[in-house]
Short mmCIF file of C-alpha atoms in Angstrom, two decimals:
data_model
loop_
_atom_site.label_atom_id
_atom_site.label_comp_id
_atom_site.label_asym_id
_atom_site.label_seq_id
_atom_site.Cartn_x
_atom_site.Cartn_y
_atom_site.Cartn_z
CA UNK A 495 30.79 -267.94 68.89
CA UNK A 496 28.88 -267.92 65.55
CA UNK A 497 28.22 -271.66 65.84
CA UNK A 498 26.96 -271.30 69.40
CA UNK A 499 24.63 -268.46 68.38
CA UNK A 500 23.34 -270.56 65.45
CA UNK A 501 22.69 -273.46 67.84
CA UNK A 502 20.72 -271.21 70.16
CA UNK A 503 18.60 -269.96 67.21
CA UNK A 504 18.03 -273.53 66.04
CA UNK A 505 17.15 -274.56 69.61
CA UNK A 506 14.64 -271.69 69.92
CA UNK A 507 13.09 -272.51 66.55
CA UNK A 508 12.79 -276.19 67.48
CA UNK A 509 11.27 -275.35 70.86
CA UNK A 510 8.76 -272.96 69.25
CA UNK A 511 7.63 -275.60 66.75
CA UNK A 512 7.19 -278.11 69.54
CA UNK A 513 5.31 -275.65 71.71
CA UNK A 514 2.84 -274.78 68.95
CA UNK A 515 2.18 -278.39 68.04
CA UNK A 516 4.41 -278.75 64.98
CA UNK A 517 5.54 -276.78 61.96
CA UNK A 518 2.08 -276.74 60.32
CA UNK A 519 0.28 -274.92 63.12
CA UNK A 520 -2.29 -277.71 63.17
CA UNK A 521 -2.09 -279.64 66.46
CA UNK A 522 -4.45 -282.46 65.44
CA UNK A 523 -1.65 -284.98 64.91
CA UNK A 524 -0.23 -284.27 68.33
CA UNK A 525 -3.68 -284.48 69.92
CA UNK A 526 -4.32 -287.90 68.38
CA UNK A 527 -0.86 -289.22 69.27
CA UNK A 528 -1.14 -288.18 72.91
CA UNK A 529 -4.72 -289.46 73.13
CA UNK A 530 -3.49 -292.89 71.98
CA UNK A 531 -0.79 -292.93 74.61
CA UNK A 532 -3.11 -291.80 77.40
CA UNK A 533 -6.00 -294.07 76.45
CA UNK A 534 -5.41 -296.74 73.71
CA UNK A 535 -9.16 -297.26 73.41
CA UNK A 536 -9.85 -293.59 72.62
CA UNK A 537 -12.25 -293.05 69.72
CA UNK A 538 -9.96 -291.34 67.19
CA UNK A 539 -12.67 -291.02 64.59
CA UNK A 540 -14.81 -289.09 67.09
CA UNK A 541 -11.88 -286.86 68.13
CA UNK A 542 -11.06 -286.09 64.48
CA UNK A 543 -14.72 -285.34 63.79
CA UNK A 544 -14.97 -282.96 66.77
CA UNK A 545 -11.79 -281.20 65.71
CA UNK A 546 -13.02 -280.84 62.12
CA UNK A 547 -16.27 -279.40 63.43
CA UNK A 548 -14.41 -276.93 65.67
CA UNK A 549 -12.62 -275.52 62.64
CA UNK A 550 -15.87 -275.31 60.72
CA UNK A 551 -17.55 -273.38 63.59
CA UNK A 552 -15.06 -270.53 63.20
CA UNK A 553 -14.86 -270.63 59.41
CA UNK A 554 -18.59 -270.35 58.98
CA UNK A 555 -18.88 -273.61 57.05
CA UNK A 556 -20.90 -275.32 59.80
CA UNK A 557 -24.67 -275.21 59.60
CA UNK A 558 -24.90 -273.66 63.09
CA UNK A 559 -22.57 -270.69 62.93
CA UNK A 560 -21.54 -267.59 60.98
CA UNK A 561 -17.85 -267.04 60.21
CA UNK A 562 -16.10 -265.59 63.27
CA UNK A 563 -14.57 -262.13 63.09
CA UNK A 564 -12.97 -262.29 66.55
CA UNK A 565 -9.23 -261.84 66.59
CA UNK A 566 -8.41 -262.74 70.20
CA UNK A 567 -10.95 -265.45 71.03
CA UNK A 568 -10.33 -267.01 67.61
CA UNK A 569 -9.81 -270.48 66.22
CA UNK A 570 -6.10 -270.43 67.00
CA UNK A 571 -6.82 -269.77 70.67
CA UNK A 572 -9.28 -272.67 70.86
CA UNK A 573 -6.76 -274.96 69.14
CA UNK A 574 -4.03 -273.90 71.61
CA UNK A 575 -6.35 -274.55 74.56
CA UNK A 576 -7.14 -277.99 73.12
CA UNK A 577 -3.42 -278.72 72.77
CA UNK A 578 -2.66 -277.53 76.28
CA UNK A 579 -5.48 -279.72 77.60
CA UNK A 580 -4.20 -282.93 76.04
CA UNK A 581 -0.65 -282.10 77.18
CA UNK A 582 -1.79 -281.67 80.77
CA UNK A 583 -3.70 -284.94 80.61
CA UNK A 584 -0.58 -286.62 79.19
CA UNK A 585 1.52 -285.16 82.01
CA UNK A 586 -0.92 -286.59 84.56
CA UNK A 587 -0.85 -289.93 82.74
CA UNK A 588 2.93 -289.95 82.89
CA UNK A 589 2.60 -289.39 86.65
CA UNK A 590 0.66 -292.68 86.83
CA UNK A 591 -2.76 -291.08 87.15
CA UNK A 592 -5.54 -292.98 85.39
CA UNK A 593 -7.31 -290.98 82.67
CA UNK A 594 -10.42 -292.77 81.50
CA UNK A 595 -11.71 -292.54 77.92
CA UNK A 596 -14.78 -290.78 79.35
CA UNK A 597 -12.66 -288.12 81.07
CA UNK A 598 -10.51 -287.69 77.97
CA UNK A 599 -13.52 -287.11 75.74
CA UNK A 600 -15.25 -284.71 78.16
CA UNK A 601 -12.08 -282.70 78.67
CA UNK A 602 -11.42 -282.29 74.93
CA UNK A 603 -15.07 -281.55 74.13
CA UNK A 604 -15.14 -278.86 76.84
CA UNK A 605 -11.88 -277.35 75.63
CA UNK A 606 -13.24 -277.21 72.07
CA UNK A 607 -16.48 -275.52 73.11
CA UNK A 608 -15.34 -273.27 75.97
CA UNK A 609 -15.41 -270.09 73.86
CA UNK A 610 -17.99 -270.99 71.20
CA UNK A 611 -20.46 -268.81 73.10
CA UNK A 612 -18.87 -265.84 71.38
CA UNK A 613 -19.76 -267.15 67.93
CA UNK A 614 -22.78 -265.84 66.06
CA UNK A 615 -25.48 -268.27 65.05
CA UNK A 616 -26.86 -268.13 61.57
CA UNK A 617 -29.66 -265.57 61.75
CA UNK A 618 -28.20 -264.01 64.93
CA UNK A 619 -29.30 -260.42 65.54
CA UNK A 620 -26.07 -259.38 67.29
CA UNK A 621 -23.54 -257.38 65.27
CA UNK A 622 -20.53 -259.16 66.73
CA UNK A 623 -19.70 -262.06 68.98
CA UNK A 624 -18.20 -259.55 71.41
CA UNK A 625 -21.75 -258.73 72.51
CA UNK A 626 -21.82 -262.16 74.20
CA UNK A 627 -18.48 -261.98 76.02
CA UNK A 628 -19.97 -261.38 79.47
CA UNK A 629 -22.12 -264.51 79.39
CA UNK A 630 -20.36 -266.57 76.73
CA UNK A 631 -19.76 -269.58 78.98
CA UNK A 632 -23.52 -270.21 79.28
CA UNK A 633 -23.92 -269.94 75.49
CA UNK A 634 -20.98 -272.31 75.04
CA UNK A 635 -22.71 -274.83 77.32
CA UNK A 636 -25.96 -274.45 75.36
CA UNK A 637 -24.17 -274.95 72.04
CA UNK A 638 -22.35 -278.02 73.37
CA UNK A 639 -25.63 -279.48 74.54
CA UNK A 640 -27.10 -279.00 71.07
CA UNK A 641 -24.00 -280.48 69.49
CA UNK A 642 -24.18 -283.58 71.68
CA UNK A 643 -27.76 -284.09 70.57
CA UNK A 644 -26.89 -283.42 66.92
CA UNK A 645 -24.04 -285.99 67.01
CA UNK A 646 -26.11 -288.58 68.91
CA UNK A 647 -23.60 -288.67 71.74
CA UNK A 648 -24.44 -289.83 75.26
CA UNK A 649 -26.65 -287.17 76.86
CA UNK A 650 -24.95 -287.74 80.22
CA UNK A 651 -21.87 -286.02 78.83
CA UNK A 652 -23.63 -282.65 78.75
CA UNK A 653 -23.97 -281.98 82.47
CA UNK A 654 -20.33 -282.82 83.22
CA UNK A 655 -19.05 -280.73 80.33
CA UNK A 656 -21.13 -277.78 81.59
CA UNK A 657 -19.35 -278.03 84.95
CA UNK A 658 -15.94 -278.33 83.25
CA UNK A 659 -16.59 -275.22 81.11
CA UNK A 660 -17.52 -273.27 84.24
CA UNK A 661 -13.97 -273.86 85.54
CA UNK A 662 -12.76 -271.53 82.74
CA UNK A 663 -14.74 -268.55 84.11
CA UNK A 664 -12.27 -266.63 86.31
CA UNK A 665 -14.96 -265.00 88.44
CA UNK A 666 -16.39 -268.32 89.56
CA UNK A 667 -15.18 -270.39 92.54
CA UNK A 668 -15.41 -274.11 91.81
CA UNK A 669 -16.08 -274.68 95.52
CA UNK A 670 -19.55 -273.20 94.95
CA UNK A 671 -20.42 -275.52 92.08
CA UNK A 672 -23.05 -278.24 92.36
CA UNK A 673 -21.61 -281.49 93.65
CA UNK A 674 -19.62 -283.33 90.98
CA UNK A 675 -17.24 -286.26 90.82
CA UNK A 676 -13.49 -286.08 91.46
CA UNK A 677 -12.96 -287.01 87.82
CA UNK A 678 -15.02 -284.04 86.63
CA UNK A 679 -13.17 -281.85 89.15
CA UNK A 680 -9.85 -282.94 87.70
CA UNK A 681 -11.07 -282.40 84.15
CA UNK A 682 -12.24 -278.91 85.14
CA UNK A 683 -8.89 -278.08 86.68
CA UNK A 684 -7.11 -279.32 83.56
CA UNK A 685 -9.27 -277.31 81.09
CA UNK A 686 -9.29 -274.26 83.37
CA UNK A 687 -5.50 -274.37 83.61
CA UNK A 688 -5.15 -274.99 79.86
CA UNK A 689 -7.25 -271.91 79.04
CA UNK A 690 -4.94 -269.70 81.14
CA UNK A 691 -1.69 -271.33 79.97
CA UNK A 692 -2.60 -271.27 76.27
CA UNK A 693 -3.24 -267.50 76.46
CA UNK A 694 -0.47 -266.25 78.68
CA UNK A 695 2.28 -268.54 77.34
CA UNK A 696 1.54 -267.63 73.73
CA UNK A 697 4.51 -265.93 72.10
CA UNK A 698 2.03 -263.40 70.64
CA UNK A 699 0.25 -262.77 73.94
CA UNK A 700 1.56 -259.25 74.53
CA UNK A 701 0.79 -258.12 70.99
CA UNK A 702 -2.72 -259.55 71.43
CA UNK A 703 -3.61 -257.53 74.54
CA UNK A 704 -4.82 -254.49 72.59
CA UNK A 705 -7.04 -256.87 70.58
CA UNK A 706 -8.41 -258.32 73.81
CA UNK A 707 -9.11 -254.80 75.04
CA UNK A 708 -11.14 -254.02 71.91
CA UNK A 709 -13.19 -257.19 72.30
CA UNK A 710 -13.88 -256.47 75.98
CA UNK A 711 -14.81 -252.86 75.25
CA UNK A 712 -17.16 -253.83 72.41
CA UNK A 713 -18.74 -256.40 74.70
CA UNK A 714 -19.29 -253.86 77.51
CA UNK A 715 -17.35 -256.16 79.83
CA UNK A 716 -14.30 -253.93 80.25
CA UNK A 717 -12.97 -252.38 83.46
CA UNK A 718 -10.09 -250.73 81.65
CA UNK A 719 -10.00 -247.24 80.10
CA UNK A 720 -7.54 -248.12 77.30
CA UNK A 721 -5.39 -250.88 75.90
CA UNK A 722 -2.42 -249.38 77.77
CA UNK A 723 -4.43 -249.49 81.01
CA UNK A 724 -5.11 -253.21 80.44
CA UNK A 725 -1.44 -253.90 79.72
CA UNK A 726 -0.35 -251.97 82.83
CA UNK A 727 -2.57 -254.17 85.00
CA UNK A 728 -1.76 -257.48 83.34
CA UNK A 729 1.37 -258.22 85.36
CA UNK A 730 -0.33 -257.52 88.68
CA UNK A 731 -3.33 -259.56 87.53
CA UNK A 732 -1.03 -262.49 86.84
CA UNK A 733 0.83 -262.27 90.14
CA UNK A 734 -2.24 -261.67 92.33
CA UNK A 735 -5.06 -263.57 90.59
CA UNK A 736 -3.81 -266.03 87.98
CA UNK A 737 -1.08 -267.66 90.06
CA UNK A 738 -3.52 -268.11 92.92
CA UNK A 739 -5.97 -269.83 90.58
CA UNK A 740 -3.39 -272.06 88.95
CA UNK A 741 -1.67 -273.13 92.15
CA UNK A 742 -4.50 -273.29 94.70
CA UNK A 743 -7.85 -273.41 92.88
CA UNK A 744 -6.54 -275.80 90.22
CA UNK A 745 -4.23 -277.77 92.55
CA UNK A 746 -1.09 -276.79 90.60
CA UNK A 747 -2.09 -279.12 87.75
CA UNK A 748 -0.08 -276.87 85.40
CA UNK A 749 3.15 -278.36 86.74
CA UNK A 750 2.25 -281.54 84.86
CA UNK A 751 3.49 -279.80 81.71
CA UNK A 752 7.08 -280.40 82.72
CA UNK A 753 6.53 -284.14 82.92
CA UNK A 754 4.78 -284.06 79.54
CA UNK A 755 7.68 -282.33 77.78
CA UNK A 756 10.22 -284.55 79.51
CA UNK A 757 8.51 -287.79 78.52
CA UNK A 758 7.39 -286.69 75.06
CA UNK A 759 10.44 -284.71 73.88
CA UNK A 760 13.17 -285.34 76.43
CA UNK A 761 12.98 -281.65 77.33
CA UNK A 762 13.00 -281.41 81.12
CA UNK A 763 11.33 -277.99 81.24
CA UNK A 764 7.88 -276.50 81.69
CA UNK A 765 7.77 -274.51 78.49
CA UNK A 766 4.45 -272.90 79.37
CA UNK A 767 5.71 -271.60 82.72
CA UNK A 768 8.89 -270.35 81.04
CA UNK A 769 6.98 -268.53 78.32
CA UNK A 770 4.63 -266.88 80.78
CA UNK A 771 7.57 -265.70 82.89
CA UNK A 772 9.25 -264.26 79.79
CA UNK A 773 6.06 -262.53 78.68
CA UNK A 774 5.36 -260.93 82.07
CA UNK A 775 9.01 -259.87 82.53
CA UNK A 776 9.15 -258.29 79.06
CA UNK A 777 5.80 -256.57 79.63
CA UNK A 778 7.05 -255.07 82.91
CA UNK A 779 10.25 -253.90 81.25
CA UNK A 780 8.30 -252.40 78.33
CA UNK A 781 5.93 -250.53 80.65
CA UNK A 782 8.88 -249.17 82.63
CA UNK A 783 10.61 -247.99 79.47
CA UNK A 784 7.56 -246.56 77.69
CA UNK A 785 5.54 -245.35 80.71
CA UNK A 786 2.33 -243.90 79.21
CA UNK A 787 3.46 -243.85 75.55
CA UNK A 788 1.37 -246.47 73.73
CA UNK A 789 3.26 -245.74 70.50
CA UNK A 790 6.48 -246.71 72.21
CA UNK A 791 4.95 -250.00 73.28
CA UNK A 792 3.75 -250.75 69.80
CA UNK A 793 7.31 -250.32 68.52
CA UNK A 794 8.58 -252.84 71.05
CA UNK A 795 5.79 -255.35 70.44
CA UNK A 796 6.08 -256.26 66.75
CA UNK A 797 5.18 -259.95 66.52
CA UNK A 798 2.18 -260.83 64.38
CA UNK A 799 0.26 -264.01 65.17
CA UNK A 800 -0.38 -266.36 62.26
CA UNK A 801 -3.88 -266.43 60.78
CA UNK A 802 -5.75 -269.72 60.40
#
């Protein structure tokens, strides 16, 4: 019995390390490895450079931006979206779908920049990046356009990346977007799915909901009266809105995760879907037990996400 329990703990620890991209918390190695498998001609120097710049955006060491103070839409979230993006692309690749170098680059660039619109520029007059939450996608697109110019990348990338980033805005219906190629549509579905999966499958997701509430409230983009109110509505939001978007709007691209984990790690499971199910189930149980007592919920939600 003790040995079996130890094996379960070891299995859970191993799965957690895999899910988060390795024991270091830095998914760059995994991103490069999967990029090589998907597209052997991928420009690894460019990908490494983009990733390095992403980290500098949030740390304040880049010439464009101040250090970010956001705790929900932070560097770790962007890294996890980037990791989920490359995993979905790998899953599609394993299903014999051609992923061009162009699509790979646009997808990863869009994933990197999708939330940069909440960063403060040097000399910005806003007090916090939360002031830009409501329209952050448009700022993200603007920043990406400037970045493409700054890095002397192909200007044609910008328009497609703008469309891909719009796929991450939950209130938008991609069917209303300007006409774009099937490849850009697929990239948008991948990055849009990755943004959802990276958040809701995170083992710290439930503990992060009060932080999300504070950011939404500060940004005047909040329909909830309290953190508890947000948490009470999260399960229904997942069942009624998120699943519809993942399955229908995004053509169930998220199921490619299972093929990724099977081919990469010999784990025939969709770890993202499993984690989301666990999070929603535990949230529903916690709300049932605690009812309107936020203090009770805080006692049951004790995980602390790592800082980067």
